[in-house]
Coordinates of C-alpha atoms in Angstrom, one line a residue:
Chain Z
M199 CA -14.4 -51.6 117.6
A200 CA -12.3 -50.4 120.6
L201 CA -12.3 -46.8 121.4
P202 CA -9.0 -45.4 120.0
A203 CA -6.6 -43.7 122.4
L204 CA -6.4 -40.0 121.7
K205 CA -2.7 -39.5 121.2
E206 CA -1.0 -36.9 119.2
S207 CA 1.8 -38.1 116.9
Y208 CA 4.4 -36.0 115.2
A209 CA 6.5 -36.5 112.1
A210 CA 9.7 -35.2 113.5
G211 CA 11.4 -33.9 116.6
V212 CA 14.1 -31.8 118.3
N213 CA 17.7 -32.4 117.3
V214 CA 20.0 -34.1 119.8
V215 CA 23.1 -32.0 120.6
T216 CA 26.0 -33.4 122.6
L217 CA 27.7 -31.0 125.1
G218 CA 31.2 -31.7 126.4
A219 CA 33.7 -34.3 125.4
T220 CA 35.3 -36.9 127.6
K221 CA 38.9 -38.1 127.3
E222 CA 37.8 -40.9 124.9
Q223 CA 36.0 -38.3 122.9
G224 CA 38.9 -36.0 122.6
G225 CA 38.2 -33.6 125.5
T226 CA 38.8 -33.5 129.2
R227 CA 35.3 -33.5 130.6
S228 CA 34.4 -36.2 133.2
V229 CA 30.9 -36.3 131.7
A230 CA 29.2 -35.4 128.4
Y231 CA 25.5 -34.6 128.1
K232 CA 23.0 -34.9 125.4
I233 CA 20.1 -32.4 125.1
G234 CA 17.0 -32.3 122.9
G235 CA 15.6 -35.3 121.2
A236 CA 12.0 -34.7 122.1
K237 CA 9.4 -36.1 119.7
T238 CA 6.5 -34.5 121.5
L239 CA 5.5 -31.4 123.3
P240 CA 7.3 -30.8 126.6
F241 CA 6.5 -33.4 129.3
M242 CA 3.8 -35.0 127.1
S243 CA 5.5 -38.4 127.4
P244 CA 2.3 -40.4 126.8
D245 CA 2.3 -39.0 123.2
G246 CA 5.9 -39.8 122.4
D247 CA 9.6 -39.7 123.4
P248 CA 10.1 -36.7 125.7
G249 CA 13.8 -36.7 124.8
Q250 CA 16.7 -35.7 127.1
K251 CA 16.2 -34.1 130.4
A252 CA 16.5 -30.3 130.7
L253 CA 19.8 -29.2 132.2
I254 CA 20.7 -26.3 134.5
A255 CA 23.8 -24.2 133.6
M256 CA 24.9 -21.9 136.5
D257 CA 26.4 -18.6 135.6
V258 CA 30.1 -17.9 136.5
L259 CA 31.3 -14.4 135.5
D260 CA 34.8 -13.5 134.6
I261 CA 34.6 -10.3 136.8
E262 CA 33.2 -9.9 140.2
P263 CA 29.5 -9.3 139.6
D264 CA 27.5 -6.2 140.5
W265 CA 24.6 -8.3 141.9
P266 CA 22.2 -7.8 144.8
D267 CA 23.6 -8.9 148.1
V268 CA 21.2 -11.8 148.5
L269 CA 22.4 -13.2 145.2
K270 CA 26.0 -12.8 146.1
A271 CA 25.8 -14.2 149.6
P272 CA 25.7 -17.9 148.7
F273 CA 29.0 -17.7 146.8
G274 CA 31.1 -15.6 149.2
D275 CA 34.7 -14.9 148.1
A276 CA 34.4 -17.4 145.2
L277 CA 32.8 -14.6 143.2
R278 CA 36.3 -13.2 142.7
D279 CA 37.7 -16.5 141.4
P280 CA 35.8 -18.1 138.5
A281 CA 37.4 -21.5 139.1
A282 CA 36.4 -21.6 142.8
W283 CA 33.0 -20.2 141.8
A284 CA 32.4 -22.9 139.2
K285 CA 33.5 -25.6 141.6
K286 CA 31.1 -24.4 144.2
C287 CA 28.2 -24.4 141.7
V288 CA 28.9 -28.0 140.6
E289 CA 29.9 -29.5 144.0
E290 CA 27.6 -27.7 146.4
F291 CA 24.7 -26.5 144.2
G292 CA 24.4 -29.4 141.7
A293 CA 24.9 -27.4 138.5
D294 CA 24.8 -29.7 135.4
L295 CA 26.8 -27.2 133.3
I296 CA 28.7 -24.1 133.9
C297 CA 28.1 -21.0 131.8
V298 CA 31.2 -18.8 131.7
K299 CA 29.8 -15.3 131.0
L300 CA 32.6 -13.1 129.7
D301 CA 31.1 -9.8 130.8
G302 CA 34.6 -8.6 131.7
T303 CA 35.6 -8.4 128.1
D304 CA 33.0 -5.7 127.4
P305 CA 34.9 -2.8 125.9
D306 CA 32.6 -0.4 127.8
G307 CA 33.4 -2.2 131.0
A308 CA 36.6 -3.9 132.2
N309 CA 37.6 -4.4 128.6
R310 CA 39.6 -7.6 129.3
S311 CA 41.5 -9.2 126.5
G312 CA 41.0 -12.5 124.6
E313 CA 43.9 -13.9 126.5
D314 CA 42.2 -13.1 129.8
A315 CA 39.1 -14.8 128.6
V316 CA 41.1 -17.9 127.6
A317 CA 42.7 -18.0 131.0
T318 CA 39.3 -17.8 132.7
V319 CA 37.8 -20.5 130.6
K320 CA 40.9 -22.8 131.1
A321 CA 40.7 -22.3 134.8
V322 CA 37.1 -23.3 134.9
L323 CA 37.7 -26.3 132.6
G324 CA 40.4 -27.3 135.0
A325 CA 38.3 -26.8 138.1
V326 CA 35.2 -28.8 137.1
G327 CA 34.4 -31.8 135.0
V328 CA 31.0 -30.8 133.6
P329 CA 30.6 -29.4 130.1
I330 CA 31.0 -25.6 129.7
V331 CA 29.0 -22.9 128.0
V332 CA 31.0 -19.8 127.0
W333 CA 28.9 -16.7 126.4
G334 CA 30.5 -13.5 124.9
C335 CA 29.8 -10.0 126.1
G336 CA 27.5 -9.3 123.2
I337 CA 29.5 -6.6 121.5
D338 CA 30.1 -8.1 118.1
V339 CA 33.5 -6.7 117.4
K340 CA 34.8 -7.9 120.8
D341 CA 33.1 -11.2 120.6
N342 CA 34.7 -11.8 117.2
E343 CA 38.1 -11.1 118.7
V344 CA 37.6 -13.0 122.0
L345 CA 35.5 -16.1 121.2
P346 CA 37.7 -17.5 118.4
K347 CA 40.6 -17.4 120.8
V348 CA 38.6 -19.3 123.5
S349 CA 37.4 -21.7 120.8
G350 CA 40.9 -22.5 119.7
A351 CA 42.2 -22.9 123.2
A352 CA 39.4 -25.3 124.2
K353 CA 39.5 -27.3 120.9
G354 CA 37.9 -30.7 121.3
E355 CA 36.0 -29.8 124.5
R356 CA 32.7 -29.5 122.7
L357 CA 31.8 -26.2 124.3
L358 CA 28.6 -24.5 123.7
L359 CA 29.7 -21.1 122.4
G360 CA 28.0 -17.9 121.4
P361 CA 25.9 -16.1 120.8
A362 CA 25.9 -15.8 117.0
K363 CA 23.5 -13.3 115.5
Q364 CA 22.0 -12.5 112.1
E365 CA 24.5 -9.7 111.6
N366 CA 27.4 -11.6 113.2
Y367 CA 27.7 -15.3 112.7
K368 CA 30.5 -16.1 110.3
R369 CA 33.5 -16.0 112.6
L370 CA 31.8 -17.8 115.4
A371 CA 30.4 -20.5 113.1
A372 CA 33.8 -20.9 111.5
S373 CA 35.4 -21.3 114.9
C374 CA 32.9 -23.9 116.0
I375 CA 33.4 -25.8 112.8
A376 CA 37.2 -25.7 113.1
D377 CA 37.3 -26.6 116.8
G378 CA 34.4 -29.0 117.2
H379 CA 32.2 -26.9 119.4
N380 CA 28.4 -26.2 119.4
L381 CA 27.0 -22.8 118.6
I382 CA 24.3 -20.7 120.2
C383 CA 22.2 -18.8 117.6
L384 CA 20.5 -15.7 119.0
A385 CA 17.3 -14.0 117.8
P386 CA 15.7 -11.1 119.6
L387 CA 12.3 -12.6 120.4
D388 CA 11.7 -13.0 116.7
I389 CA 11.0 -16.5 115.4
N390 CA 11.6 -15.4 111.8
I391 CA 15.0 -14.2 112.6
A392 CA 15.7 -17.3 114.7
K393 CA 15.0 -19.4 111.6
Q394 CA 17.1 -17.2 109.4
V395 CA 20.2 -17.3 111.7
N396 CA 19.9 -21.1 111.9
T397 CA 19.6 -21.3 108.1
L398 CA 22.6 -19.0 107.5
V399 CA 24.8 -20.9 110.0
T400 CA 23.7 -24.3 108.5
E401 CA 24.6 -22.9 105.0
M402 CA 28.2 -22.5 106.3
E403 CA 28.0 -26.2 106.9
L404 CA 27.9 -26.2 110.7
P405 CA 25.8 -29.4 111.2
A406 CA 22.3 -28.6 112.4
D407 CA 22.9 -30.9 115.4
R408 CA 25.5 -28.6 116.7
I409 CA 23.2 -25.6 117.0
V410 CA 21.3 -24.4 120.1
M411 CA 18.8 -21.6 119.8
F412 CA 18.6 -18.7 122.1
Q413 CA 15.3 -16.8 121.5
T414 CA 16.2 -14.4 124.2
S415 CA 14.2 -14.9 127.4
G416 CA 11.9 -12.8 129.5
A417 CA 11.4 -13.0 133.3
L418 CA 8.1 -13.4 135.0
G419 CA 6.3 -10.1 134.5
Y420 CA 8.7 -8.9 131.9
G421 CA 7.6 -10.5 128.6
I422 CA 8.0 -14.1 129.5
E423 CA 4.8 -14.8 127.6
Y424 CA 6.5 -13.7 124.4
A425 CA 9.4 -16.1 125.0
Y426 CA 7.0 -18.8 126.0
S427 CA 4.8 -18.5 122.9
I428 CA 7.8 -18.3 120.6
Q429 CA 9.3 -21.4 122.1
E430 CA 6.0 -23.2 121.9
R431 CA 5.6 -22.3 118.2
Q432 CA 9.1 -23.3 117.5
R433 CA 8.6 -26.7 119.1
L434 CA 5.4 -27.3 117.1
A435 CA 7.3 -26.4 113.9
A436 CA 10.1 -28.8 114.8
L437 CA 7.6 -31.6 115.4
A438 CA 6.0 -30.8 112.1
G439 CA 9.3 -31.3 110.3
D440 CA 10.8 -27.8 109.9
K441 CA 14.5 -28.6 109.9
M442 CA 15.5 -25.0 110.7
M443 CA 13.4 -25.1 113.9
M444 CA 14.6 -28.4 115.3
M445 CA 17.4 -27.0 117.4
P446 CA 17.2 -27.3 121.2
V447 CA 16.7 -24.1 123.2
I448 CA 18.7 -22.4 125.9
C449 CA 17.2 -19.7 128.1
D450 CA 18.9 -17.0 130.2
V451 CA 16.7 -17.1 133.3
G452 CA 19.2 -15.8 135.9
Y453 CA 20.1 -12.5 134.2
E454 CA 16.5 -11.7 133.2
S455 CA 15.0 -12.6 136.6
W456 CA 17.5 -10.6 138.7
R457 CA 17.0 -7.4 136.8
A458 CA 13.3 -7.5 137.6
K459 CA 12.4 -5.1 140.4
E460 CA 10.5 -7.8 142.2
A461 CA 13.8 -9.7 142.6
K462 CA 16.4 -7.0 143.0
T463 CA 14.6 -4.5 145.3
P464 CA 15.9 -4.9 148.8
E465 CA 13.3 -5.3 151.5
S466 CA 14.4 -2.0 153.1
E467 CA 12.8 -0.3 150.0
A468 CA 9.8 -2.6 149.8
P469 CA 9.1 -4.2 153.2
E470 CA 5.6 -5.2 152.1
W471 CA 7.1 -7.6 149.5
G472 CA 8.7 -9.8 152.1
P473 CA 12.3 -11.0 152.5
Q474 CA 14.4 -10.5 149.3
A475 CA 16.3 -13.7 150.1
Q476 CA 13.1 -15.6 149.4
R477 CA 11.5 -13.3 146.9
G478 CA 14.4 -13.2 144.5
P479 CA 15.0 -16.9 144.1
M480 CA 11.3 -17.5 143.9
W481 CA 11.1 -15.0 140.9
E482 CA 14.0 -16.8 139.2
A483 CA 12.5 -20.3 139.9
A484 CA 9.0 -19.4 138.7
S485 CA 10.5 -17.9 135.5
A486 CA 12.6 -21.0 134.9
I487 CA 9.7 -23.4 135.4
A488 CA 7.5 -21.5 132.9
L489 CA 10.3 -21.6 130.3
V490 CA 11.1 -25.2 130.8
Q491 CA 7.4 -26.0 130.3
A492 CA 7.6 -24.2 126.9
G493 CA 10.4 -26.6 125.9
A494 CA 13.7 -25.1 127.2
D495 CA 16.5 -27.6 127.1
I496 CA 19.1 -25.6 129.1
L497 CA 18.3 -23.0 131.8
R498 CA 21.0 -20.5 132.7
M499 CA 20.5 -19.7 136.4
R500 CA 22.1 -17.9 139.3
H501 CA 20.8 -18.4 142.8
P502 CA 21.4 -21.8 144.4
A503 CA 18.0 -21.7 146.1
A504 CA 16.3 -21.2 142.7
V505 CA 18.4 -23.9 141.2
A506 CA 17.4 -26.3 144.0
A507 CA 13.7 -25.4 143.6
V508 CA 13.8 -26.0 139.9
K509 CA 15.7 -29.2 140.3
R510 CA 12.9 -30.5 142.6
A511 CA 10.3 -29.4 140.1
L512 CA 12.1 -31.1 137.2
K513 CA 12.5 -34.3 139.2
G514 CA 8.7 -34.4 139.4
L515 CA 8.3 -33.5 135.8
Q516 CA 11.0 -35.6 134.1
G517 CA 12.2 -38.0 136.8
Chain M
M173 CA 2.6 -29.0 101.2
I174 CA 4.0 -32.5 100.6
A175 CA 5.6 -32.4 97.2
V176 CA 5.6 -35.8 95.6
A177 CA 8.1 -35.6 92.7
E178 CA 6.8 -37.1 89.5
R179 CA 9.9 -37.4 87.3
I180 CA 11.0 -41.0 87.9
N181 CA 8.4 -42.4 85.5
G182 CA 8.9 -44.8 82.6
M183 CA 6.7 -42.5 80.5
F184 CA 9.6 -40.1 80.3
K185 CA 12.2 -41.1 77.6
D186 CA 15.3 -40.8 79.8
V187 CA 13.8 -43.0 82.6
R188 CA 12.4 -45.5 80.0
K189 CA 15.8 -45.8 78.5
A190 CA 17.5 -46.2 81.9
I191 CA 15.0 -49.0 82.8
Q192 CA 15.6 -50.8 79.5
K193 CA 19.4 -50.6 79.7
K194 CA 19.4 -51.1 83.5
D195 CA 21.5 -47.9 83.7
P196 CA 21.1 -46.5 87.2
G197 CA 22.8 -43.1 86.4
P198 CA 19.8 -41.1 85.1
V199 CA 17.6 -42.4 87.9
I200 CA 20.1 -41.6 90.6
E201 CA 20.5 -38.1 89.2
L202 CA 16.8 -37.5 89.2
A203 CA 16.4 -38.9 92.7
L204 CA 19.1 -36.5 94.0
R205 CA 18.0 -33.4 92.0
Q206 CA 14.4 -33.8 93.0
T207 CA 15.4 -34.3 96.7
E208 CA 17.5 -31.1 96.5
Q209 CA 14.5 -29.2 95.1
G210 CA 12.3 -30.2 98.1
A211 CA 10.7 -33.5 97.1
R212 CA 9.2 -35.1 100.2
Y213 CA 8.4 -38.3 98.3
L214 CA 9.9 -39.6 95.1
D215 CA 7.2 -41.2 92.9
I216 CA 8.4 -44.3 91.2
N217 CA 6.4 -45.5 88.1
V218 CA 7.8 -48.0 85.7
G219 CA 5.4 -47.0 82.9
T220 CA 5.3 -49.3 80.0
A221 CA 9.1 -49.5 79.6
A222 CA 9.6 -53.1 80.7
A223 CA 7.9 -56.4 79.9
D224 CA 8.5 -57.4 83.5
Q225 CA 7.1 -54.5 85.4
Q226 CA 7.6 -56.1 88.8
A227 CA 11.3 -56.6 88.2
A228 CA 11.5 -53.1 86.8
M229 CA 9.8 -51.7 90.0
R230 CA 12.2 -53.7 92.3
W231 CA 15.2 -52.3 90.3
L232 CA 14.0 -48.7 90.4
V233 CA 13.2 -48.8 94.1
E234 CA 16.6 -50.3 94.9
V235 CA 18.4 -47.7 92.8
V236 CA 16.5 -44.8 94.4
Q237 CA 17.0 -46.2 97.9
G238 CA 20.7 -46.5 97.2
A239 CA 20.9 -42.8 96.1
C240 CA 19.1 -41.0 98.9
K241 CA 17.0 -41.2 102.0
T242 CA 13.9 -39.6 100.6
P243 CA 10.6 -41.5 101.1
I244 CA 9.2 -43.1 98.0
A245 CA 5.7 -43.5 96.4
L246 CA 5.1 -46.7 94.5
D247 CA 3.0 -45.7 91.5
S248 CA 1.1 -48.4 89.6
Q249 CA -2.4 -49.5 89.0
K250 CA -1.3 -53.2 89.2
L251 CA -1.2 -54.8 92.6
P252 CA 1.7 -57.2 91.9
V253 CA 3.9 -54.2 90.8
I254 CA 3.1 -52.4 94.1
Q255 CA 3.8 -55.6 96.1
A256 CA 7.1 -56.0 94.2
G257 CA 8.1 -52.5 95.3
L258 CA 7.0 -53.0 98.9
E259 CA 9.1 -56.2 99.1
V260 CA 12.4 -54.3 98.6
C261 CA 11.5 -51.2 100.6
D262 CA 14.2 -50.6 103.2
G263 CA 11.9 -49.3 106.0
R264 CA 11.8 -45.7 105.0
P265 CA 8.3 -44.1 104.7
V266 CA 6.5 -45.3 101.7
M267 CA 3.3 -44.4 99.9
I268 CA 1.1 -46.7 97.8
N269 CA -0.1 -44.8 94.7
S270 CA -3.0 -45.7 94.1
V271 CA -6.3 -47.5 94.6
S272 CA -9.8 -46.7 93.5
G273 CA -12.6 -46.1 95.9
D274 CA -14.3 -49.5 95.3
A275 CA -14.9 -51.3 98.6
E276 CA -13.5 -54.7 97.4
K277 CA -10.3 -53.0 96.2
L278 CA -9.9 -51.1 99.5
D279 CA -10.3 -54.4 101.3
V280 CA -7.1 -55.6 99.6
Y281 CA -5.0 -52.4 99.6
M282 CA -5.7 -51.2 103.1
P283 CA -4.5 -54.3 104.9
L284 CA -1.4 -54.2 102.6
A285 CA -0.8 -50.5 103.7
V286 CA -1.2 -51.5 107.4
Q287 CA 1.1 -54.4 107.0
H288 CA 3.9 -52.3 105.5
N289 CA 3.2 -49.2 107.6
A290 CA 2.5 -47.4 104.3
S291 CA 0.4 -44.4 103.3
L292 CA -2.2 -45.1 100.7
V293 CA -3.5 -42.8 97.9
A294 CA -7.2 -43.6 97.3
L295 CA -9.0 -42.1 94.4
T296 CA -12.6 -40.9 94.5
L297 CA -13.6 -43.0 91.5
N298 CA -15.3 -46.3 91.4
V299 CA -16.6 -48.8 88.9
D300 CA -19.0 -46.1 87.7
G301 CA -16.1 -43.9 86.7
V302 CA -15.0 -40.4 87.8
P303 CA -17.8 -38.5 89.5
Q304 CA -18.6 -35.2 87.9
N305 CA -19.9 -33.4 91.0
I306 CA -19.0 -32.7 94.6
E307 CA -21.5 -35.0 96.4
Q308 CA -20.4 -38.2 94.7
R309 CA -16.8 -37.5 95.3
V310 CA -17.4 -36.9 99.0
E311 CA -19.5 -40.0 99.1
I312 CA -16.7 -42.1 97.8
A313 CA -14.3 -40.3 100.2
M314 CA -16.6 -41.4 103.0
T315 CA -16.4 -45.0 101.8
I316 CA -12.6 -44.7 101.8
V317 CA -12.5 -43.3 105.4
A318 CA -14.9 -46.0 106.7
K319 CA -12.8 -48.7 105.2
A320 CA -9.6 -47.2 106.7
M321 CA -11.3 -47.3 110.2
E322 CA -12.4 -50.8 109.6
H323 CA -8.9 -52.0 108.6
G324 CA -7.1 -49.9 111.3
L325 CA -5.3 -47.6 108.9
D326 CA -4.6 -44.2 110.5
P327 CA -6.8 -41.8 108.5
T328 CA -3.9 -39.3 108.2
K329 CA -2.1 -42.0 106.2
V330 CA -4.9 -42.1 103.7
F331 CA -4.4 -39.6 100.9
I332 CA -7.7 -39.0 99.2
D333 CA -7.3 -37.9 95.6
P334 CA -10.5 -36.2 94.3
I335 CA -9.3 -36.5 90.7
I336 CA -8.6 -33.3 88.8
L337 CA -10.0 -33.1 85.3
P338 CA -8.5 -30.9 82.6
V339 CA -9.8 -27.3 82.7
T340 CA -10.6 -27.6 79.0
V341 CA -13.0 -30.5 79.7
D342 CA -15.2 -28.7 82.3
Q343 CA -14.4 -25.3 83.7
K344 CA -16.6 -25.9 86.7
Q345 CA -14.5 -28.7 88.0
P346 CA -11.6 -26.9 89.6
L347 CA -13.9 -25.2 92.1
Y348 CA -15.6 -28.5 92.7
I349 CA -12.3 -30.0 93.7
C350 CA -11.7 -27.1 96.1
E351 CA -15.0 -27.7 97.8
V352 CA -14.4 -31.5 97.9
I353 CA -11.0 -31.0 99.6
K354 CA -12.6 -28.6 102.1
Q355 CA -15.3 -31.1 103.0
I356 CA -12.8 -34.0 103.3
K357 CA -10.6 -31.9 105.6
T358 CA -13.5 -30.6 107.8
V359 CA -16.4 -33.0 108.0
L360 CA -15.3 -36.7 107.4
C361 CA -13.4 -37.6 110.5
D362 CA -11.1 -36.3 113.2
P363 CA -8.1 -36.4 112.6
A364 CA -9.0 -35.6 109.0
P365 CA -7.7 -37.8 106.2
S366 CA -4.9 -36.3 104.0
T367 CA -5.6 -35.1 100.5
I368 CA -3.6 -35.3 97.4
V369 CA -3.9 -34.4 93.7
G370 CA -2.2 -35.5 90.5
L371 CA -1.9 -31.8 89.5
S372 CA -0.8 -31.8 85.9
N373 CA -4.1 -33.1 84.6
I374 CA -5.6 -29.7 85.2
S375 CA -3.6 -28.2 82.3
Q376 CA -3.8 -31.0 79.8
G377 CA -4.4 -29.6 76.3
T378 CA -3.8 -25.9 77.3
S379 CA -1.2 -23.4 76.1
Q380 CA -0.1 -22.3 79.6
R381 CA 0.6 -25.5 81.5
P382 CA 3.1 -24.4 84.2
L383 CA 1.1 -21.3 85.0
I384 CA -2.2 -23.1 85.2
N385 CA -0.6 -25.9 87.3
R386 CA 0.9 -23.5 89.9
T387 CA -2.2 -21.3 90.1
C388 CA -4.4 -24.3 90.7
L389 CA -2.1 -25.7 93.3
V390 CA -2.1 -22.6 95.4
M391 CA -5.9 -22.4 95.1
L392 CA -6.2 -26.0 96.3
Q393 CA -3.8 -25.4 99.2
A394 CA -6.0 -22.6 100.4
Y395 CA -8.8 -25.2 100.7
G396 CA -6.6 -27.5 102.7
L397 CA -4.7 -29.7 100.2
D398 CA -1.9 -31.7 101.9
A399 CA 0.0 -33.1 99.0
A400 CA 0.4 -33.0 95.3
I401 CA 2.2 -35.0 92.6
I402 CA 4.2 -32.3 90.8
D403 CA 7.3 -31.5 88.9
V404 CA 9.5 -30.3 91.7
L405 CA 12.2 -29.3 89.2
D406 CA 9.9 -26.5 88.1
T407 CA 11.3 -23.7 90.3
D408 CA 8.2 -21.5 89.9
I409 CA 5.7 -24.1 91.1
M410 CA 7.9 -24.9 94.1
D411 CA 8.3 -21.3 95.0
A412 CA 4.6 -20.7 94.7
T413 CA 3.6 -23.7 96.8
I414 CA 6.2 -22.9 99.5
T415 CA 5.0 -19.2 99.6
A416 CA 1.4 -20.4 99.9
D417 CA 2.5 -22.5 102.9
V418 CA 4.0 -19.4 104.5
L419 CA 0.9 -17.3 103.8
M420 CA -1.3 -20.1 105.3
N421 CA 1.0 -20.2 108.4
R422 CA 2.0 -23.8 107.7
I423 CA 5.7 -22.9 107.7
I424 CA 7.5 -20.2 109.5
Y425 CA 8.8 -17.3 107.5
S426 CA 12.4 -16.3 107.3
D427 CA 14.3 -14.3 104.7
S428 CA 15.7 -17.6 103.3
Y429 CA 12.3 -19.4 103.5
L430 CA 12.4 -20.6 99.8
K431 CA 15.7 -22.3 100.6
S432 CA 15.0 -23.7 104.0
A433 CA 11.7 -25.2 102.9
R434 CA 13.7 -27.3 100.4
M435 CA 16.2 -28.5 103.0

């Protein structure tokens, strides 16, 4: 008898979610991407279908960001013009997706209106052909006012929209159903709540293959191990057939990494840590690589050098 | 826990009548209701309703396959009836239920399971009857596993049934079954074979059938049971088995876990 190959096999896998719609599909994107579809643990292709490649979504904010200088430098004046910023991300830095982060709508900040948000998203849609992620400010009342307007204005574009939460999912789910978008379901590093939000949204009859999970992310040194182990457990549950754990995963790497002191502290304050222009992107890239190895399907990122490093690593891992 | 739903069985009056009249309505309804309640396999047993059991099996399989996507378990002691069911299977996962632990029978059923990519329920009984102790059951389980390896059937696709006897027959037996399941899951081979029970036998002749059934099921789960042939329309037993899965960390908790586990 031949020695049997030691391979794991799994009953199920991660759902496939389609981002963006081309003209033929009712949108205006020049490309649509699929994410998910893995039928094995991340990058364990000898055991089964590794699914679609992980994608990088570069952040574009609707207001000029209050970022460290080394993070702002690569974008220059484009930081004041979301359309130009998005174009730069796609054409110069190779972003697969653009994540329009509507920080400007925060009522405690610039308090921009839904109409402003619609104008920003439309400008970005006009400037680039890649699929778009639209991320609210996180204040429920404001997101419920702003995001349905964006959803309606971009009907048919198959955005990835969110985040929906356990206490705030109905309006966002209804908008996604009505306008044909995908929904991000957020849980605060809590796998039980993640499953619950997915169940609640599914019960509203948003198809499971239009949901992407956001477990919230951590940066290297700031709880990334919790995000890692939750993602790992979620992937194992998906492979075992838990339908409410089969959704692909998005991680917010850029925001988390650049609020870590190791990335944001200028070298004038910590000369022994070396040049910030290297240290910051390294922190972001290391965090991204850890999360993608735990099964992330979309990485939200910021610094072009970190994006380039992660793209190189991904090429080695997934071809 | 893999719930194998028991209701599409010619021993029940409604199904018997449906088979005799070739009326698909009641069968479709049972297929859909059992699926909604969390059935992972729909057991199909023609019972004694039809003179031509092979034709009845083909008809039932086709009706069920037309109604839902749920995997099916072909339940008969007669090989030609199982073969008739396999012939019309549309490629969905299928379970053959069942074969005894006699080597010569395993030599027939295991190649059949391999050929149809089917799972196979194998009982720990042989020509000498049902063993009354732990050791003989495990011994037959070893024969079953050895035959699976010989025929190239993935051990996880072999569902070993240690045979539950009614509690009124011998009250020592339920703990024996627990121990047998534990040994099958831990010492026979790696990956371990799967285990299954026809649960309702435990409560034959008692006054508390549903309570005894669900209590027994939860006990067996704690010892590693993978699957059971049960009445999935009994909400209490489904709630109990799903909750046991949560407590054993087999499924992830959420506030709606009773619902999501049935999805």
